[in-house]
Amino acid sequence: MRYIEPHAHMVSRVTDDYAAMAMAGCQAVCEPAFWAGFDRGSAEGFRDYFSLLTEHEPKRAANFLLPHFCWLCINPKESEDLKLADEVLAIIPEFIDRPNVLGIGEIGLNKNSRNEIIVLEKHVDLAARFNQLILVHTPHLEDKLKGTRLIIDLLKNESRIEPGRVLIDHVEEHTAPLVLEAGFWAGITLYPQSKCTPPRAIDMVERFGAERLWLNCACDWGKSDPLAVPKTALEMRTRGHSEEKIDFLVYRNPCRFLGQSPVFKLS
Amino acid sequence: MTRDEVLNLYFLDARSKLIDLAAFLDRVEGSAGEDDFRVRSFRAALRHLSESEREKAKAVLLTLSDPTTEPLEKATTKGAAGAWPQFKS
Ligand SMILES: [Zn+2]
């Protein structure tokens, strides 16, 4: 079996996780910029993080013959501070042409605040000016529905953004139809407690169709499983899905979306 | 999948989760204190399970969601509770 892991925070994972993913059939790993579990003290902390995403992690992944790609941004959890956000936004263009940068992400909302929305708008403008793909994080738990609606409205009002070049991640049963009906790609995140379990993810694939969906593990410093995608593929098999359909969902779909960026090339 | 195949694959897992839910409520009700917005939302969400509507997972998620549309003035916390704090009944 082959698959792409389109959303994994490998900075928080041990080397054994790279080995396990490679052995399970992973062909590439993509790492969005995110909240590290603590607030960085300054914009320079983000410069170091962007260096890690573009220099250090690709080397770690290469030890297991895994191509490593990344996304850049200041995440919504650190976007309440507009001054810090502006400083980080000013750094991003220095890194945007690096050979593993797929686009701007994971941007979005966390508590659906006015400042988070301002910073989201600035990221969307940056993506439009530099013709970058966009990866969007939707809020957690009770905040997801409202945040997803606000994000869709904001993106729909930006004429420079093509919905087919935006993936809105962490959808669940109540938000997936909103995202897909608006023309965006949707990501289902497989987590042991929050977000989505493998059976629910497969239910959604069956109900909404696999055309613009991908699965990801979003493994990070919290409760998460770097092998969630291949485990879900196995469960699809037990439910009678064909190898062709599984390959479409876990390999060809991420390749189709990410392939819109010229840097996403697999040898 | 046929009904029988679905049940063969998922019944025991769902049964186990159902008992866990019941035990959770026993634990909550056996503890000192009052129900808060989380328990009130949880009980309201449970009602969807016994109704005949088709999209039960969606109905539960909507019950556990902030239904408002206006942005928050300021984010004073980063976390989420799992239910909307203003939920009444
Ligand atoms: Zn993430």
mmCIF file with all atom_site columns, C-alpha atoms and ligand atoms in Angstrom, chain A residues 7 9 32 34 106 137 170 218, ligand 1:
data_model
loop_
_atom_site.group_PDB
_atom_site.id
_atom_site.type_symbol
_atom_site.label_atom_id
_atom_site.label_alt_id
_atom_site.label_comp_id
_atom_site.label_asym_id
_atom_site.label_entity_id
_atom_site.label_seq_id
_atom_site.pdbx_PDB_ins_code
_atom_site.Cartn_x
_atom_site.Cartn_y
_atom_site.Cartn_z
_atom_site.occupancy
_atom_site.B_iso_or_equiv
_atom_site.pdbx_formal_charge
_atom_site.auth_seq_id
_atom_site.auth_comp_id
_atom_site.auth_asym_id
_atom_site.auth_atom_id
_atom_site.pdbx_PDB_model_num
ATOM   1 C  CA . HIS A 1 7   ? -0.574  16.728 7.676  1.00 0.00 ? 7   HIS A CA 1
ATOM   2 C  CA . HIS A 1 9   ? 3.879   17.795 12.877 1.00 0.00 ? 9   HIS A CA 1
ATOM   3 C  CA . PRO A 1 32  ? 2.108   22.604 8.316  1.00 0.00 ? 32  PRO A CA 1
ATOM   4 C  CA . PHE A 1 34  ? 1.455   25.158 13.908 1.00 0.00 ? 34  PHE A CA 1
ATOM   5 C  CA . GLU A 1 106 ? -2.170  25.926 8.560  1.00 0.00 ? 106 GLU A CA 1
ATOM   6 C  CA . HIS A 1 137 ? -7.108  24.774 10.209 1.00 0.00 ? 137 HIS A CA 1
ATOM   7 C  CA . HIS A 1 170 ? -10.354 18.921 10.382 1.00 0.00 ? 170 HIS A CA 1
ATOM   8 C  CA . ALA A 1 218 ? -2.099  15.481 12.168 1.00 0.00 ? 218 ALA A CA 1
HETATM 9 ZN ZN . ZN  C 2 .   ? -2.005  20.597 12.463 1.00 0.00 ? 1   ZN  C ZN 1
#
